[in-house]
Amino acid sequence: MTDRGSAARRLGRLFQINVSCAVLLLAWLACGDGYRDTSVDPTATLAPLPAATRTPDTRPLPEPVLRAIARAAEDAGVPPEQVEIVEYAEQQWPSTAIGCPRPGEFYAQVITPGYRVVLRVGDETLTYHTDMDGNVRRCDQ
């Protein structure tokens, strides 16, 4: 009888571990794309950027910077050619909030590479934060 009891306890413990793993996996999957900003198709306005697609030393701009330019143009309601690059720099954000957490949202606390992009449209200076997965967030602070 003791063999049956210990086998039942082991089976019960194994079931608890499997349920715990399943709950953690579902929580991780539920949070995985929670920070992704999908309100704008970032590729929709990238084509017409002939003047702003290269740095002064003729290197192509990084894709996240191009996405920030496209978003700024859309936000300001101007063609992308009217968006001036003030500065941009690679950034290691401390979470998937990419430096711009929104109240009530939860973010994975992992180092998230991206860019801080400062742009000018007319007299207005706009700051955008990006990650390398296509997320762009306006973050004027």
Tab-separated table of N, CA and C in Angstrom:
chain	number	residue	atom	x	y	z
A	1	MET	N	0.803	-1.198	0.000
A	1	MET	CA	0.000	0.000	0.000
A	1	MET	C	0.850	1.267	0.000
A	2	THR	N	1.996	1.214	0.629
A	2	THR	CA	2.827	2.416	0.675
A	2	THR	C	3.338	2.790	-0.706
A	3	ASP	N	3.586	1.786	-1.572
A	3	ASP	CA	4.038	2.095	-2.927
A	3	ASP	C	2.969	2.843	-3.703
A	4	ARG	N	1.727	2.411	-3.520
A	4	ARG	CA	0.625	3.069	-4.209
A	4	ARG	C	0.446	4.504	-3.697
A	5	GLY	N	0.577	4.705	-2.402
A	5	GLY	CA	0.434	6.037	-1.813
A	5	GLY	C	1.541	6.973	-2.266
A	6	SER	N	2.771	6.500	-2.291
A	6	SER	CA	3.872	7.366	-2.723
A	6	SER	C	3.782	7.644	-4.223
A	7	ALA	N	3.328	6.684	-4.986
A	7	ALA	CA	3.145	6.905	-6.423
A	7	ALA	C	2.059	7.941	-6.656
A	8	ALA	N	1.004	7.888	-5.879
A	8	ALA	CA	-0.081	8.868	-6.009
A	8	ALA	C	0.416	10.261	-5.631
A	9	ARG	N	1.238	10.347	-4.575
A	9	ARG	CA	1.791	11.641	-4.174
A	9	ARG	C	2.711	12.194	-5.269
A	10	ARG	N	3.549	11.342	-5.847
A	10	ARG	CA	4.442	11.783	-6.923
A	10	ARG	C	3.630	12.248	-8.136
A	11	LEU	N	2.589	11.513	-8.449
A	11	LEU	CA	1.734	11.875	-9.570
A	11	LEU	C	1.027	13.213	-9.306
A	12	GLY	N	0.560	13.379	-8.073
A	12	GLY	CA	-0.089	14.642	-7.697
A	12	GLY	C	0.880	15.811	-7.782
A	13	ARG	N	2.096	15.605	-7.320
A	13	ARG	CA	3.125	16.652	-7.369
A	13	ARG	C	3.475	16.981	-8.830
A	14	LEU	N	3.592	15.972	-9.665
A	14	LEU	CA	3.879	16.169	-11.077
A	14	LEU	C	2.754	16.976	-11.739
A	15	PHE	N	1.522	16.671	-11.369
A	15	PHE	CA	0.381	17.412	-11.894
A	15	PHE	C	0.468	18.885	-11.472
A	16	GLN	N	0.808	19.157	-10.219
A	16	GLN	CA	0.939	20.533	-9.729
A	16	GLN	C	2.015	21.290	-10.497
A	17	ILE	N	3.138	20.626	-10.755
A	17	ILE	CA	4.227	21.260	-11.492
A	17	ILE	C	3.788	21.580	-12.920
A	18	ASN	N	3.093	20.627	-13.554
A	18	ASN	CA	2.621	20.851	-14.926
A	18	ASN	C	1.621	21.997	-14.992
A	19	VAL	N	0.723	22.078	-14.033
A	19	VAL	CA	-0.255	23.165	-14.003
A	19	VAL	C	0.465	24.494	-13.800
A	20	SER	N	1.446	24.520	-12.898
A	20	SER	CA	2.201	25.751	-12.659
A	20	SER	C	2.927	26.200	-13.919
A	21	CYS	N	3.540	25.268	-14.612
A	21	CYS	CA	4.234	25.598	-15.854
A	21	CYS	C	3.258	26.122	-16.904
A	22	ALA	N	2.115	25.503	-17.006
A	22	ALA	CA	1.108	25.939	-17.973
A	22	ALA	C	0.634	27.352	-17.657
A	23	VAL	N	0.413	27.654	-16.386
A	23	VAL	CA	-0.028	28.997	-15.988
A	23	VAL	C	1.053	30.022	-16.323
A	24	LEU	N	2.302	29.717	-16.019
A	24	LEU	CA	3.396	30.634	-16.344
A	24	LEU	C	3.525	30.840	-17.854
A	25	LEU	N	3.401	29.776	-18.624
A	25	LEU	CA	3.483	29.884	-20.074
A	25	LEU	C	2.354	30.758	-20.620
A	26	LEU	N	1.144	30.557	-20.143
A	26	LEU	CA	0.017	31.370	-20.603
A	26	LEU	C	0.198	32.829	-20.216
A	27	ALA	N	0.702	33.092	-19.013
A	27	ALA	CA	0.943	34.476	-18.593
A	27	ALA	C	1.999	35.121	-19.478
A	28	TRP	N	3.055	34.377	-19.776
A	28	TRP	CA	4.106	34.902	-20.633
A	28	TRP	C	3.582	35.188	-22.036
A	29	LEU	N	2.796	34.276	-22.591
A	29	LEU	CA	2.237	34.475	-23.921
A	29	LEU	C	1.265	35.652	-23.948
A	30	ALA	N	0.495	35.817	-22.894
A	30	ALA	CA	-0.471	36.914	-22.836
A	30	ALA	C	0.233	38.259	-22.786
A	31	CYS	N	1.381	38.323	-22.158
A	31	CYS	CA	2.114	39.587	-22.028
A	31	CYS	C	3.058	39.827	-23.190
A	32	GLY	N	3.344	38.828	-23.966
A	32	GLY	CA	4.366	38.926	-24.999
A	32	GLY	C	4.180	40.064	-25.971
A	33	ASP	N	2.981	40.299	-26.487
A	33	ASP	CA	2.757	41.376	-27.433
A	33	ASP	C	1.960	42.519	-26.828
A	34	GLY	N	1.824	42.545	-25.521
A	34	GLY	CA	1.030	43.576	-24.874
A	34	GLY	C	1.574	44.971	-25.067
A	35	TYR	N	2.866	45.111	-25.317
A	35	TYR	CA	3.443	46.437	-25.468
A	35	TYR	C	3.519	46.889	-26.910
A	36	ARG	N	3.253	46.006	-27.842
A	36	ARG	CA	3.407	46.324	-29.266
A	36	ARG	C	2.369	47.354	-29.693
A	37	ASP	N	2.833	48.430	-30.280
A	37	ASP	CA	1.965	49.490	-30.767
A	37	ASP	C	1.636	49.182	-32.219
A	38	THR	N	0.425	48.724	-32.479
A	38	THR	CA	0.043	48.315	-33.830
A	38	THR	C	-0.925	49.299	-34.477
A	39	SER	N	-1.012	50.511	-33.943
A	39	SER	CA	-1.968	51.466	-34.474
A	39	SER	C	-1.584	51.987	-35.857
A	40	VAL	N	-0.319	51.867	-36.234
A	40	VAL	CA	0.135	52.367	-37.524
A	40	VAL	C	0.971	51.291	-38.200
A	41	ASP	N	0.763	51.116	-39.480
A	41	ASP	CA	1.615	50.211	-40.244
A	41	ASP	C	2.917	50.943	-40.530
A	42	PRO	N	4.017	50.567	-39.859
A	42	PRO	CA	5.245	51.340	-39.996
A	42	PRO	C	5.862	51.284	-41.382
A	43	THR	N	5.482	50.343	-42.203
A	43	THR	CA	6.044	50.260	-43.553
A	43	THR	C	5.246	51.088	-44.552
A	44	ALA	N	4.076	51.571	-44.163
A	44	ALA	CA	3.197	52.254	-45.107
A	44	ALA	C	3.791	53.556	-45.632
A	45	THR	N	4.564	54.278	-44.828
A	45	THR	CA	5.053	55.580	-45.267
A	45	THR	C	6.567	55.634	-45.382
A	46	LEU	N	7.229	54.494	-45.460
A	46	LEU	CA	8.686	54.515	-45.522
A	46	LEU	C	9.227	54.801	-46.919
A	47	ALA	N	8.491	54.514	-47.956
A	47	ALA	CA	9.019	54.646	-49.306
A	47	ALA	C	9.426	56.081	-49.682
A	48	PRO	N	8.606	57.109	-49.406
A	48	PRO	CA	8.966	58.436	-49.905
A	48	PRO	C	9.904	59.204	-48.970
A	49	LEU	N	11.070	58.651	-48.676
A	49	LEU	CA	12.019	59.345	-47.810
A	49	LEU	C	13.359	59.567	-48.503
A	50	PRO	N	13.389	60.074	-49.720
A	50	PRO	CA	14.667	60.159	-50.414
A	50	PRO	C	15.683	61.057	-49.712
A	51	ALA	N	15.269	62.186	-49.171
A	51	ALA	CA	16.218	63.118	-48.583
A	51	ALA	C	16.667	62.697	-47.190
A	52	ALA	N	15.843	61.966	-46.479
A	52	ALA	CA	16.146	61.679	-45.080
A	52	ALA	C	16.549	60.233	-44.823
A	53	THR	N	16.909	59.501	-45.863
A	53	THR	CA	17.204	58.092	-45.646
A	53	THR	C	18.676	57.798	-45.422
A	54	ARG	N	19.501	58.809	-45.469
A	54	ARG	CA	20.929	58.584	-45.252
A	54	ARG	C	21.467	59.589	-44.244
A	55	THR	N	22.448	59.150	-43.505
A	55	THR	CA	23.119	60.040	-42.568
A	55	THR	C	24.065	60.933	-43.360
A	56	PRO	N	24.607	62.012	-42.750
A	56	PRO	CA	25.511	62.907	-43.492
A	56	PRO	C	26.706	62.177	-44.108
A	57	ASP	N	27.140	61.075	-43.514
A	57	ASP	CA	28.274	60.354	-44.091
A	57	ASP	C	27.806	59.254	-45.054
A	58	THR	N	26.594	59.351	-45.540
A	58	THR	CA	25.962	58.498	-46.557
A	58	THR	C	25.651	57.073	-46.117
A	59	ARG	N	25.734	56.786	-44.832
A	59	ARG	CA	25.289	55.463	-44.372
A	59	ARG	C	23.764	55.457	-44.310
A	60	PRO	N	23.127	54.345	-44.659
A	60	PRO	CA	21.664	54.273	-44.538
A	60	PRO	C	21.252	54.412	-43.066
A	61	LEU	N	20.118	55.048	-42.849
A	61	LEU	CA	19.588	55.166	-41.488
A	61	LEU	C	19.100	53.808	-41.012
A	62	PRO	N	19.231	53.534	-39.722
A	62	PRO	CA	18.693	52.277	-39.190
A	62	PRO	C	17.173	52.222	-39.369
A	63	GLU	N	16.663	51.034	-39.586
A	63	GLU	CA	15.221	50.834	-39.788
A	63	GLU	C	14.376	51.454	-38.669
A	64	PRO	N	14.736	51.296	-37.386
A	64	PRO	CA	13.919	51.917	-36.337
A	64	PRO	C	13.845	53.444	-36.460
A	65	VAL	N	14.910	54.071	-36.938
A	65	VAL	CA	14.896	55.526	-37.128
A	65	VAL	C	13.949	55.879	-38.270
A	66	LEU	N	13.973	55.106	-39.344
A	66	LEU	CA	13.042	55.342	-40.453
A	66	LEU	C	11.593	55.197	-40.002
A	67	ARG	N	11.347	54.236	-39.134
A	67	ARG	CA	9.983	54.049	-38.614
A	67	ARG	C	9.561	55.242	-37.763
A	68	ALA	N	10.493	55.786	-36.998
A	68	ALA	CA	10.181	56.970	-36.181
A	68	ALA	C	9.875	58.168	-37.082
A	69	ILE	N	10.631	58.326	-38.170
A	69	ILE	CA	10.368	59.409	-39.118
A	69	ILE	C	8.970	59.249	-39.721
A	70	ALA	N	8.638	58.026	-40.122
A	70	ALA	CA	7.316	57.776	-40.701
A	70	ALA	C	6.215	58.094	-39.691
A	71	ARG	N	6.417	57.699	-38.440
A	71	ARG	CA	5.406	57.968	-37.409
A	71	ARG	C	5.275	59.469	-37.149
A	72	ALA	N	6.409	60.187	-37.104
A	72	ALA	CA	6.365	61.632	-36.880
A	72	ALA	C	5.624	62.334	-38.016
A	73	ALA	N	5.882	61.910	-39.240
A	73	ALA	CA	5.196	62.498	-40.388
A	73	ALA	C	3.693	62.270	-40.289
A	74	GLU	N	3.323	61.063	-39.918
A	74	GLU	CA	1.895	60.762	-39.775
A	74	GLU	C	1.275	61.559	-38.625
A	75	ASP	N	1.972	61.609	-37.483
A	75	ASP	CA	1.454	62.359	-36.334
A	75	ASP	C	1.277	63.839	-36.649
A	76	ALA	N	2.220	64.408	-37.410
A	76	ALA	CA	2.177	65.834	-37.730
A	76	ALA	C	1.344	66.130	-38.973
A	77	GLY	N	0.973	65.089	-39.729
A	77	GLY	CA	0.179	65.287	-40.939
A	77	GLY	C	0.966	65.948	-42.060
A	78	VAL	N	2.251	65.603	-42.151
A	78	VAL	CA	3.110	66.179	-43.195
A	78	VAL	C	3.789	65.048	-43.952
A	79	PRO	N	4.337	65.346	-45.124
A	79	PRO	CA	5.117	64.320	-45.828
A	79	PRO	C	6.412	64.031	-45.058
A	80	PRO	N	6.930	62.828	-45.154
A	80	PRO	CA	8.156	62.474	-44.433
A	80	PRO	C	9.348	63.376	-44.763
A	81	GLU	N	9.366	63.973	-45.956
A	81	GLU	CA	10.471	64.850	-46.337
A	81	GLU	C	10.552	66.089	-45.452
A	82	GLN	N	9.447	66.444	-44.786
A	82	GLN	CA	9.427	67.630	-43.932
A	82	GLN	C	9.856	67.327	-42.499
A	83	VAL	N	10.228	66.078	-42.231
A	83	VAL	CA	10.692	65.688	-40.901
A	83	VAL	C	12.211	65.785	-40.878
A	84	GLU	N	12.720	66.591	-39.964
A	84	GLU	CA	14.166	66.788	-39.847
A	84	GLU	C	14.709	65.963	-38.682
A	85	ILE	N	15.809	65.294	-38.901
A	85	ILE	CA	16.445	64.525	-37.834
A	85	ILE	C	17.314	65.470	-37.011
A	86	VAL	N	17.009	65.574	-35.730
A	86	VAL	CA	17.835	66.363	-34.819
A	86	VAL	C	18.973	65.491	-34.316
A	87	GLU	N	18.613	64.310	-33.799
A	87	GLU	CA	19.615	63.346	-33.347
A	87	GLU	C	18.949	61.998	-33.136
A	88	TYR	N	19.777	60.972	-33.137
A	88	TYR	CA	19.302	59.651	-32.755
A	88	TYR	C	20.468	58.888	-32.164
A	89	ALA	N	20.139	57.958	-31.273
A	89	ALA	CA	21.182	57.171	-30.620
A	89	ALA	C	20.623	55.810	-30.245
A	90	GLU	N	21.485	54.808	-30.351
A	90	GLU	CA	21.088	53.486	-29.875
A	90	GLU	C	20.860	53.571	-28.374
A	91	GLN	N	19.922	52.766	-27.902
A	91	GLN	CA	19.531	52.811	-26.498
A	91	GLN	C	19.259	51.395	-26.011
A	92	GLN	N	19.600	51.131	-24.780
A	92	GLN	CA	19.240	49.872	-24.130
A	92	GLN	C	18.160	50.212	-23.103
A	93	TRP	N	16.895	49.980	-23.439
A	93	TRP	CA	15.793	50.279	-22.531
A	93	TRP	C	15.741	49.207	-21.446
A	94	PRO	N	15.367	49.565	-20.211
A	94	PRO	CA	15.344	48.581	-19.122
A	94	PRO	C	14.151	47.631	-19.161
A	95	SER	N	13.167	47.916	-20.023
A	95	SER	CA	11.992	47.043	-20.116
A	95	SER	C	11.387	47.181	-21.509
A	96	THR	N	10.366	46.384	-21.764
A	96	THR	CA	9.687	46.454	-23.055
A	96	THR	C	8.791	47.688	-23.167
A	97	ALA	N	8.759	48.519	-22.144
A	97	ALA	CA	8.044	49.801	-22.223
A	97	ALA	C	8.834	50.799	-23.065
A	98	ILE	N	10.028	50.469	-23.454
A	98	ILE	CA	10.970	51.274	-24.236
A	98	ILE	C	11.063	52.720	-23.738
A	99	GLY	N	11.097	52.858	-22.424
A	99	GLY	CA	11.301	54.172	-21.827
A	99	GLY	C	10.057	55.028	-21.720
A	100	CYS	N	8.915	54.524	-22.139
A	100	CYS	CA	7.663	55.283	-22.115
A	100	CYS	C	6.534	54.416	-21.567
A	101	PRO	N	6.590	54.057	-20.291
A	101	PRO	CA	5.521	53.203	-19.760
A	101	PRO	C	4.179	53.927	-19.756
A	102	ARG	N	3.141	53.174	-19.992
A	102	ARG	CA	1.777	53.724	-19.967
A	102	ARG	C	1.092	53.219	-18.712
A	103	PRO	N	0.342	54.094	-18.041
A	103	PRO	CA	-0.340	53.677	-16.806
A	103	PRO	C	-1.254	52.475	-17.049
A	104	GLY	N	-1.198	51.522	-16.129
A	104	GLY	CA	-2.061	50.357	-16.200
A	104	GLY	C	-1.549	49.239	-17.081
A	105	GLU	N	-0.433	49.441	-17.759
A	105	GLU	CA	0.129	48.391	-18.603
A	105	GLU	C	1.311	47.749	-17.894
A	106	PHE	N	1.554	46.481	-18.194
A	106	PHE	CA	2.647	45.740	-17.595
A	106	PHE	C	3.668	45.411	-18.674
A	107	TYR	N	4.928	45.431	-18.300
A	107	TYR	CA	6.004	45.240	-19.261
A	107	TYR	C	7.024	44.238	-18.723
A	108	ALA	N	7.588	43.473	-19.639
A	108	ALA	CA	8.645	42.544	-19.259
A	108	ALA	C	9.875	43.363	-18.869
A	109	GLN	N	10.474	43.005	-17.763
A	109	GLN	CA	11.653	43.720	-17.264
A	109	GLN	C	12.908	43.080	-17.846
A	110	VAL	N	13.112	43.308	-19.124
A	110	VAL	CA	14.273	42.773	-19.829
A	110	VAL	C	14.916	43.908	-20.620
A	111	ILE	N	16.214	43.818	-20.785
A	111	ILE	CA	16.911	44.822	-21.591
A	111	ILE	C	16.367	44.743	-23.018
A	112	THR	N	15.926	45.891	-23.527
A	112	THR	CA	15.291	45.959	-24.840
A	112	THR	C	16.065	46.955	-25.704
A	113	PRO	N	16.814	46.476	-26.686
A	113	PRO	CA	17.569	47.398	-27.529
A	113	PRO	C	16.656	48.177	-28.462
A	114	GLY	N	17.051	49.403	-28.741
A	114	GLY	CA	16.279	50.250	-29.640
A	114	GLY	C	16.989	51.565	-29.870
A	115	TYR	N	16.212	52.596	-30.149
A	115	TYR	CA	16.756	53.926	-30.423
A	115	TYR	C	15.931	54.998	-29.729
A	116	ARG	N	16.593	56.075	-29.378
A	116	ARG	CA	15.942	57.324	-28.971
A	116	ARG	C	16.145	58.246	-30.162
A	117	VAL	N	15.038	58.749	-30.734
A	117	VAL	CA	15.092	59.538	-31.962
A	117	VAL	C	14.432	60.887	-31.694
A	118	VAL	N	15.188	61.951	-31.918
A	118	VAL	CA	14.652	63.306	-31.752
A	118	VAL	C	14.502	63.901	-33.146
A	119	LEU	N	13.290	64.352	-33.446
A	119	LEU	CA	12.952	64.869	-34.773
A	119	LEU	C	12.341	66.257	-34.639
A	120	ARG	N	12.370	67.004	-35.733
A	120	ARG	CA	11.746	68.321	-35.742
A	120	ARG	C	10.821	68.398	-36.948
A	121	VAL	N	9.607	68.873	-36.674
A	121	VAL	CA	8.644	69.139	-37.729
A	121	VAL	C	8.220	70.586	-37.540
A	122	GLY	N	8.641	71.459	-38.449
A	122	GLY	CA	8.374	72.884	-38.279
A	122	GLY	C	9.090	73.389	-37.032
A	123	ASP	N	8.337	73.973	-36.103
A	123	ASP	CA	8.904	74.488	-34.857
A	123	ASP	C	8.810	73.491	-33.711
A	124	GLU	N	8.201	72.341	-33.968
A	124	GLU	CA	7.970	71.360	-32.903
A	124	GLU	C	9.048	70.283	-32.895
A	125	THR	N	9.572	70.014	-31.705
A	125	THR	CA	10.541	68.935	-31.529
A	125	THR	C	9.817	67.739	-30.940
A	126	LEU	N	9.989	66.579	-31.560
A	126	LEU	CA	9.306	65.355	-31.163
A	126	LEU	C	10.341	64.298	-30.804
A	127	THR	N	10.085	63.573	-29.721
A	127	THR	CA	10.981	62.496	-29.311
A	127	THR	C	10.239	61.169	-29.419
A	128	TYR	N	10.886	60.210	-30.065
A	128	TYR	CA	10.316	58.879	-30.225
A	128	TYR	C	11.293	57.855	-29.669
A	129	HIS	N	10.746	56.815	-29.069
A	129	HIS	CA	11.536	55.675	-28.606
A	129	HIS	C	11.118	54.475	-29.429
A	130	THR	N	12.094	53.642	-29.779
A	130	THR	CA	11.811	52.469	-30.585
A	130	THR	C	12.444	51.239	-29.946
A	131	ASP	N	11.999	50.087	-30.406
A	131	ASP	CA	12.744	48.861	-30.143
A	131	ASP	C	13.168	48.335	-31.513
A	132	MET	N	13.755	47.181	-31.560
A	132	MET	CA	14.224	46.631	-32.832
A	132	MET	C	13.161	45.782	-33.526
A	133	ASP	N	11.974	45.648	-32.900
A	133	ASP	CA	10.906	44.813	-33.449
A	133	ASP	C	9.842	45.614	-34.182
A	134	GLY	N	10.050	46.902	-34.386
A	134	GLY	CA	9.081	47.702	-35.119
A	134	GLY	C	8.179	48.559	-34.261
A	135	ASN	N	8.357	48.548	-32.960
A	135	ASN	CA	7.541	49.381	-32.086
A	135	ASN	C	8.126	50.781	-32.011
A	136	VAL	N	7.260	51.783	-32.168
A	136	VAL	CA	7.653	53.181	-32.098
A	136	VAL	C	6.647	53.868	-31.177
A	137	ARG	N	7.168	54.620	-30.223
A	137	ARG	CA	6.304	55.310	-29.275
A	137	ARG	C	6.761	56.745	-29.126
A	138	ARG	N	5.824	57.686	-29.254
A	138	ARG	CA	6.168	59.080	-28.995
A	138	ARG	C	6.350	59.220	-27.487
A	139	CYS	N	7.426	59.859	-27.115
A	139	CYS	CA	7.770	59.939	-25.697
A	139	CYS	C	8.433	61.270	-25.412
A	140	ASP	N	7.679	62.351	-25.481
A	140	ASP	CA	8.218	63.683	-25.185
A	140	ASP	C	8.183	63.887	-23.678
A	141	GLN	N	9.367	63.881	-23.068
A	141	GLN	CA	9.430	64.061	-21.616
A	141	GLN	C	10.402	65.161	-21.281
